[in-house]
Short mmCIF file of C-alpha atoms and ligand atoms in Angstrom, two decimals:
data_model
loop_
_atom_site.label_atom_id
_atom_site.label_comp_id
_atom_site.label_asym_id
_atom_site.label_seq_id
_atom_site.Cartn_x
_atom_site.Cartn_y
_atom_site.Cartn_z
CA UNK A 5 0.00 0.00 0.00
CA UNK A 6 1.78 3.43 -0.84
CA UNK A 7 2.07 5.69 1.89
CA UNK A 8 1.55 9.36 1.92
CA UNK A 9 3.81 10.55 3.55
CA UNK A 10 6.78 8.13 3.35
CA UNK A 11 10.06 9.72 3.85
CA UNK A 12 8.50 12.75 5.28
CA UNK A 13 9.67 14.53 8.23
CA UNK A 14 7.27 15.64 10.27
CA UNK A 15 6.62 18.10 13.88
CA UNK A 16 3.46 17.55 15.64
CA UNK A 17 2.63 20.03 18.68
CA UNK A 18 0.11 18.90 21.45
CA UNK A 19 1.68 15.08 20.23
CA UNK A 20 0.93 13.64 23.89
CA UNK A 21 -3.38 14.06 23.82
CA UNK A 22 -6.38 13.89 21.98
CA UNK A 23 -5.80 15.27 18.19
CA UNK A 24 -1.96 16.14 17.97
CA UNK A 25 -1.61 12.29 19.18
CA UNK A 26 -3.97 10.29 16.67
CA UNK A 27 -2.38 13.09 14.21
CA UNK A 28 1.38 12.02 15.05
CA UNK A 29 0.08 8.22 14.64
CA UNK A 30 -1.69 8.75 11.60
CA UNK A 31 1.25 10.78 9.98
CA UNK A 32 3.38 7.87 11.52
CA UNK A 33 1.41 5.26 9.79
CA UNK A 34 1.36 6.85 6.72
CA UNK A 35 5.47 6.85 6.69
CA UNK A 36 6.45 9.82 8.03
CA UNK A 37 9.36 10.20 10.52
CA UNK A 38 7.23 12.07 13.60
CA UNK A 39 8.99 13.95 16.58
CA UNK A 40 5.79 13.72 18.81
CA UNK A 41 6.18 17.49 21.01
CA UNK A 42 4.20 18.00 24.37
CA UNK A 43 4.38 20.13 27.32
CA UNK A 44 3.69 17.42 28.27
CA UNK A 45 6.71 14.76 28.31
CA UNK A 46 5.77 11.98 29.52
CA UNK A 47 2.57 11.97 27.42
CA UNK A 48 4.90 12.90 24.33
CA UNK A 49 6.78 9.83 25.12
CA UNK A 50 3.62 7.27 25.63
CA UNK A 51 2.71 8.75 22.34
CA UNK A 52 6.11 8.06 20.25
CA UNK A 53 6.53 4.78 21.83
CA UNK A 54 3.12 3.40 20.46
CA UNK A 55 3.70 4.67 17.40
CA UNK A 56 7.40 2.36 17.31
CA UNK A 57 5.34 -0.46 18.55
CA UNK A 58 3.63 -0.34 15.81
CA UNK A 59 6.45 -0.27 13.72
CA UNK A 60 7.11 3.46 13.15
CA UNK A 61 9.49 6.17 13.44
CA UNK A 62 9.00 8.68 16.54
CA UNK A 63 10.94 10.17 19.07
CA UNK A 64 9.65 12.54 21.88
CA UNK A 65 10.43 15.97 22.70
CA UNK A 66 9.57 18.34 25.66
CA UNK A 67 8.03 22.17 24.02
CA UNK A 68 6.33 25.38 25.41
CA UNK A 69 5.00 26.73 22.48
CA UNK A 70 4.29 29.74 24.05
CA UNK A 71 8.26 29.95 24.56
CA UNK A 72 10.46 31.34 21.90
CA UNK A 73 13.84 29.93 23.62
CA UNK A 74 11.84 26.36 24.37
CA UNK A 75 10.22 26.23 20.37
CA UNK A 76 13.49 27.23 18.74
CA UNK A 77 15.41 24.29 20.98
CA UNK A 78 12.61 21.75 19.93
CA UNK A 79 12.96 22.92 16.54
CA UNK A 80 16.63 22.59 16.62
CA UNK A 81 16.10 18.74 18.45
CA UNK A 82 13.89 17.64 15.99
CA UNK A 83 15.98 19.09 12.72
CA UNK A 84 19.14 17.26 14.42
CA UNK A 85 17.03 13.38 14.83
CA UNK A 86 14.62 13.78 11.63
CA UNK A 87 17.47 15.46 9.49
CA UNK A 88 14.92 17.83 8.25
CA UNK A 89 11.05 19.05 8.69
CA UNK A 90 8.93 19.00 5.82
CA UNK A 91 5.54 18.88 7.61
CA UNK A 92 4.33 20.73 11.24
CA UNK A 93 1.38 20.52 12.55
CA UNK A 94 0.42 22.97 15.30
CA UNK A 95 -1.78 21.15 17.56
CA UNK A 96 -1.39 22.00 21.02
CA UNK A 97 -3.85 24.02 22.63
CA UNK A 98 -5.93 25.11 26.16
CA UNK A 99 -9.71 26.28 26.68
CA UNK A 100 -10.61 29.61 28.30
CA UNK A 101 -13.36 27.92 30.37
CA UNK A 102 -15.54 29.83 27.56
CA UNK A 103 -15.02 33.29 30.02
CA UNK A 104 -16.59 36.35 28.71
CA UNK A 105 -14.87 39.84 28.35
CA UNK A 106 -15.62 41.02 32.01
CA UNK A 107 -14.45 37.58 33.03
CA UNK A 108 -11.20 37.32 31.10
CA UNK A 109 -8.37 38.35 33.52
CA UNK A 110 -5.11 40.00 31.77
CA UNK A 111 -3.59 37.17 33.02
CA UNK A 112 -6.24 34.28 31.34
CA UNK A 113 -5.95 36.44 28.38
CA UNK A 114 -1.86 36.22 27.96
CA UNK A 115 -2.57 32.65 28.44
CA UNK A 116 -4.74 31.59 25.87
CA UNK A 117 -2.99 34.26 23.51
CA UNK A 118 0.06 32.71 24.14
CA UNK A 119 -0.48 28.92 23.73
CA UNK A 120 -3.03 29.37 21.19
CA UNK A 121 -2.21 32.03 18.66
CA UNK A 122 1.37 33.04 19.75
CA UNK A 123 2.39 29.00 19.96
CA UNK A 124 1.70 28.31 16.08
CA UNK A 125 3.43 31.76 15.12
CA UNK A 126 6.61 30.64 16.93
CA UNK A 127 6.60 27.51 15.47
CA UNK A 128 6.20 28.69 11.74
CA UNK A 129 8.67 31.15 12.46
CA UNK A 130 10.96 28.66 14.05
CA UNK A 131 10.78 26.04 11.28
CA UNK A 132 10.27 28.07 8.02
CA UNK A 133 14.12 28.48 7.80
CA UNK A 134 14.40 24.74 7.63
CA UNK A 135 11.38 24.16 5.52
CA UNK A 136 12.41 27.04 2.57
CA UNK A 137 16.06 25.63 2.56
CA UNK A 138 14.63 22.08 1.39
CA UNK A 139 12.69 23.50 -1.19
CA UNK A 140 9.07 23.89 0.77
CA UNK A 141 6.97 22.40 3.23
CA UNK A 142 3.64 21.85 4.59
CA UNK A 143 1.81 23.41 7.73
CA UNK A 144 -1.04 22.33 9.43
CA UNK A 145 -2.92 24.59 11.86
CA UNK A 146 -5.42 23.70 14.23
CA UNK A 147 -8.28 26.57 14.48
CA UNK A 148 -11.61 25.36 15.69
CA UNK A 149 -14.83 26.53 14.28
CA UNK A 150 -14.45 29.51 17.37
CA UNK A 151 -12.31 30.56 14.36
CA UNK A 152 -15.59 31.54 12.71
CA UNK A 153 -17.82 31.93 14.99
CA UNK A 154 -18.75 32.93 18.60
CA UNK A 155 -19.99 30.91 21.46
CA UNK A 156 -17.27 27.86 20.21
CA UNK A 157 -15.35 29.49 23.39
CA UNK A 158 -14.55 32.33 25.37
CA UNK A 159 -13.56 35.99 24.92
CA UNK A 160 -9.90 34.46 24.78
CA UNK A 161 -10.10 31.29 22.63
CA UNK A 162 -12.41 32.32 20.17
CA UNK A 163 -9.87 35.59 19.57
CA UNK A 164 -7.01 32.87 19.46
CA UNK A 165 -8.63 30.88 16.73
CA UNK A 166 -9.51 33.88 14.76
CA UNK A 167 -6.38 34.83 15.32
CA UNK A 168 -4.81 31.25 13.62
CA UNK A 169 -6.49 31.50 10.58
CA UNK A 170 -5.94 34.62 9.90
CA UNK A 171 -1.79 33.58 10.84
CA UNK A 172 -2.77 30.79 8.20
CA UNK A 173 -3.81 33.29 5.28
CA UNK A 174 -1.22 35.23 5.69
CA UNK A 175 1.66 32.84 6.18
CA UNK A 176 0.39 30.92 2.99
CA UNK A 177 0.23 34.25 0.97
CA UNK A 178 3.61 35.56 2.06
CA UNK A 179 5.36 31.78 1.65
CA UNK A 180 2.99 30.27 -1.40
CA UNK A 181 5.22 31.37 -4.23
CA UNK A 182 8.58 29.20 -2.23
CA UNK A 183 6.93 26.22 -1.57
CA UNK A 184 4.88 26.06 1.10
CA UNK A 185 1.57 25.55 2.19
CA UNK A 186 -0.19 26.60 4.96
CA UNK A 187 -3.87 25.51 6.07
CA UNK A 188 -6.53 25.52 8.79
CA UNK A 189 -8.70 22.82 10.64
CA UNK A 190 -11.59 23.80 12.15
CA UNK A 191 -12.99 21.26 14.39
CA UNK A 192 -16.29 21.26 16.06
CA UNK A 193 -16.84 18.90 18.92
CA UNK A 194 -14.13 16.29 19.44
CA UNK A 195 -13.77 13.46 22.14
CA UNK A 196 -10.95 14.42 23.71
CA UNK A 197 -9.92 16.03 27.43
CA UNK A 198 -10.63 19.35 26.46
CA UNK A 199 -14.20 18.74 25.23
CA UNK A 200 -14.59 16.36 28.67
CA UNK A 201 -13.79 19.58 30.39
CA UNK A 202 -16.41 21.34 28.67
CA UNK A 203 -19.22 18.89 29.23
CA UNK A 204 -18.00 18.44 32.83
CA UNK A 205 -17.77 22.20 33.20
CA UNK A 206 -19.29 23.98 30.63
CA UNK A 207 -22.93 25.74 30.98
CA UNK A 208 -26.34 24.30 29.85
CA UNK A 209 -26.99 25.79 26.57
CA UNK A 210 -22.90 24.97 25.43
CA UNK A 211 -23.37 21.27 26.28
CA UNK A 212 -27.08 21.42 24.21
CA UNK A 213 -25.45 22.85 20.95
CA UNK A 214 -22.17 20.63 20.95
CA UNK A 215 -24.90 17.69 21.26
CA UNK A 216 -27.45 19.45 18.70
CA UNK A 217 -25.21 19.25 16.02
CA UNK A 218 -26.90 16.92 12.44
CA UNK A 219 -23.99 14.38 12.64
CA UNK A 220 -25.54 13.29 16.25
CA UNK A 221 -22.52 12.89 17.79
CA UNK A 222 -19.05 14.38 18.77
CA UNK A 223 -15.83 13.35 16.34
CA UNK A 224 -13.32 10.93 17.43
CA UNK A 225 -9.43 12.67 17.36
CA UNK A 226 -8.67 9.76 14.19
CA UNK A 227 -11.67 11.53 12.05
CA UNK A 228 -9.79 14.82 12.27
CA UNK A 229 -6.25 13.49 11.72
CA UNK A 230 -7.86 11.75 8.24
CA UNK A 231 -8.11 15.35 7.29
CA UNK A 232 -4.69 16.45 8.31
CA UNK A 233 -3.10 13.65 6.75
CA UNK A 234 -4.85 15.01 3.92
CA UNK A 235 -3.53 19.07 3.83
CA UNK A 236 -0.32 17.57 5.18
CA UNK A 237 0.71 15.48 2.05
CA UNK A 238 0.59 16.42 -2.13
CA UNK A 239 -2.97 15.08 -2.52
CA UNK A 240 -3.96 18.70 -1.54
CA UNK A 241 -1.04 20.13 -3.85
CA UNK A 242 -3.39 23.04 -4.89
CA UNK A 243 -5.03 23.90 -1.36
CA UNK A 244 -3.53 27.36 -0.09
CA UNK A 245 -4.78 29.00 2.83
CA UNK A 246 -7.88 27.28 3.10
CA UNK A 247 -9.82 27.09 6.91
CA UNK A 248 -11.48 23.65 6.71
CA UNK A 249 -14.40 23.18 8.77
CA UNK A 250 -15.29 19.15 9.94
CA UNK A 251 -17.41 20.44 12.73
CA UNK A 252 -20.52 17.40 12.32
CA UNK A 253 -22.78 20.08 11.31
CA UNK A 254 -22.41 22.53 14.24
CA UNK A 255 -21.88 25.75 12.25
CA UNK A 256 -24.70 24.90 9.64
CA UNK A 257 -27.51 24.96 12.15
N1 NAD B 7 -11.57 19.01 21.56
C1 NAD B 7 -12.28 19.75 20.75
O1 NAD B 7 -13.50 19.58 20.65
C2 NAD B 7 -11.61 20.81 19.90
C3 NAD B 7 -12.38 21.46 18.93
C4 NAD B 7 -11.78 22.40 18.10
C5 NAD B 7 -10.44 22.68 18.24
N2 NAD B 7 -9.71 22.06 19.21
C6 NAD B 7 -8.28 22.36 19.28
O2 NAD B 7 -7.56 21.17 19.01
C7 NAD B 7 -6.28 21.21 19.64
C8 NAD B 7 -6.06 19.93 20.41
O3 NAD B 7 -7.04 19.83 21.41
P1 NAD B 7 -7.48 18.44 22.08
O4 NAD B 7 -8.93 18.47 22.17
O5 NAD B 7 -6.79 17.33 21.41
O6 NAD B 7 -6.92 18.72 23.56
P2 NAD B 7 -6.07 17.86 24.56
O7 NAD B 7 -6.21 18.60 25.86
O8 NAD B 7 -6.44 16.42 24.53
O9 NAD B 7 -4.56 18.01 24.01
C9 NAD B 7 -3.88 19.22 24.02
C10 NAD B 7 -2.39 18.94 24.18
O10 NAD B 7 -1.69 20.18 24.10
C11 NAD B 7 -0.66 20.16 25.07
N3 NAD B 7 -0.27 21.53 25.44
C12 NAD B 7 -0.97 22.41 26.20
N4 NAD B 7 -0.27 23.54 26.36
C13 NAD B 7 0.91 23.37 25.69
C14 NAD B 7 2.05 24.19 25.49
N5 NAD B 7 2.14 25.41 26.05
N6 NAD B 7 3.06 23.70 24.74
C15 NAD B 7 3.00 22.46 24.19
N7 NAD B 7 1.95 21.63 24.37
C16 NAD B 7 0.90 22.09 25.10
C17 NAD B 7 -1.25 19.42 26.24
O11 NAD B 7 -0.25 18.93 27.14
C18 NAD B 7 -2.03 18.32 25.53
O12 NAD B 7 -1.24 17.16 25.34
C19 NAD B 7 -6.28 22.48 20.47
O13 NAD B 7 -5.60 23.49 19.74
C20 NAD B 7 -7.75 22.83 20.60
O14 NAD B 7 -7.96 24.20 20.80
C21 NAD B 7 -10.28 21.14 20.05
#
């Protein structure tokens, strides 16, 4: 069976949980060499060992992607063992607790800002270099559909996600012409520990439209790694800039 992205090098973010893990085990089984990055190490590491188990290529790395020195030392890790990047996928991510304005301290706000929005603009920054030297590159960014719309978060988050596809527009217009490509995912609903923490936590009417949506059901992290498998590798040579939405219905309703 041919593999899409065999021989590919590739940097997944938020690599220990939920999406950025089925995504470093789907680009894994698809060929690629993965360095699996968490904040997380010990989750990084669960994650990179399953994927040699199953026969792959991973290693683990420690990252704060809201830290320049910490991104730029991953970066440099993960050139050094994969010889190269030629695919990162900004995954990682944390939830406002879907605060309002007048509930969104300075300090909540940094936060989010700098994990969610700030994170993927280090890491482009931090790995373009590598990427245009080889010729180009492909980038996957994890929005959400608070990208496009209110109430998929807070004040915070939903400004974040806004925030990453409009990094994603302009990274792919500025980049396009040397190779690379640079596209959005905008999840709805997922089963993972952040959307536990919203239906343990989350009020009434956010639980009743994450469970209103046509599909019937939240996505499993594997359904959204199907589609960045897909903007990660040639078969979507000609998609530039593009916000994808795989949200079960959510924003339709
Ligand atoms: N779960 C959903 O329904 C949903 C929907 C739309 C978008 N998203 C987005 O998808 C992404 C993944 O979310 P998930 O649901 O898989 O969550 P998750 O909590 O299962 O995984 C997030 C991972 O990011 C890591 N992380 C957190 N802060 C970090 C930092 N500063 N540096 C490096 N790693 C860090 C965590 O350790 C964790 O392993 C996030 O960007 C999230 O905003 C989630």
């Amino acid at each position: 069976m041919s593999q899409k992205l065999k021989g590919r090098k590739a940097v997944v973010t938020g690599a220990g949980s939920g999406m950025g893990r089925a995504i470093a085990k789907r680009f894994a089984e698809e060929g690629a060499s993965v360095a699996a990055l968490d904040l997380d190490l010990a989750a990084a590491e669960s994650t990179a060992q399953s994927i040699v188990e199953a026969g792959g290529t991973a290693f683990s790395l420690r990252v704060d992607v809201s830290d320049d020195a910490s991104v730029r030392a991953a970066i440099d890790g993960s050139v050094t063992a994969l010889g190269g990047i030629d695919v990162l996928a900004n995954i990682a991510g944390i939830l406002d607790g879907y605060a309002p304005v007048l509930e969104t301290s300075e300090q909540l706000w940094d936060r989010i800002i700098g994990v969610d929005l700030k994170g993927p603009f280090l890491m482009t920054r931090a790995v373009l270099p590598t990427m245009l030297e080889n010729g180009g590159g492909t980038i996957v960014n994890m929005a959400s559909i608070a990208g496009f719309v209110a109430r998929g978060g807070g004040a915070a988050y939903t400004s974040a996600k806004h925030g990453v596809i409009g990094l994603t527009k302009q990274t792919a217009a500025d980049y396009g012409l040397r190779g690379i490509r640079v596209n959005a995912i905008c999840p709805g609903a997922v089963e993972t520990a952040m959307t536990k923490q919203i239906l343990d936590e989350g009020e009434a009417a956010v639980i009743e439209s994450i469970n209103a949506v046509p599909a019937g059901r939240h996505a499993q992290p594997e359904e959204i790694a199907n589609l960045a498998l897909f903007l990660a590798n040639d078969e979507s040579s000609f998609v530039h800039g593009a916000a994808y939405v795989i949200d079960g219905g959510w924003t339709i309703v």
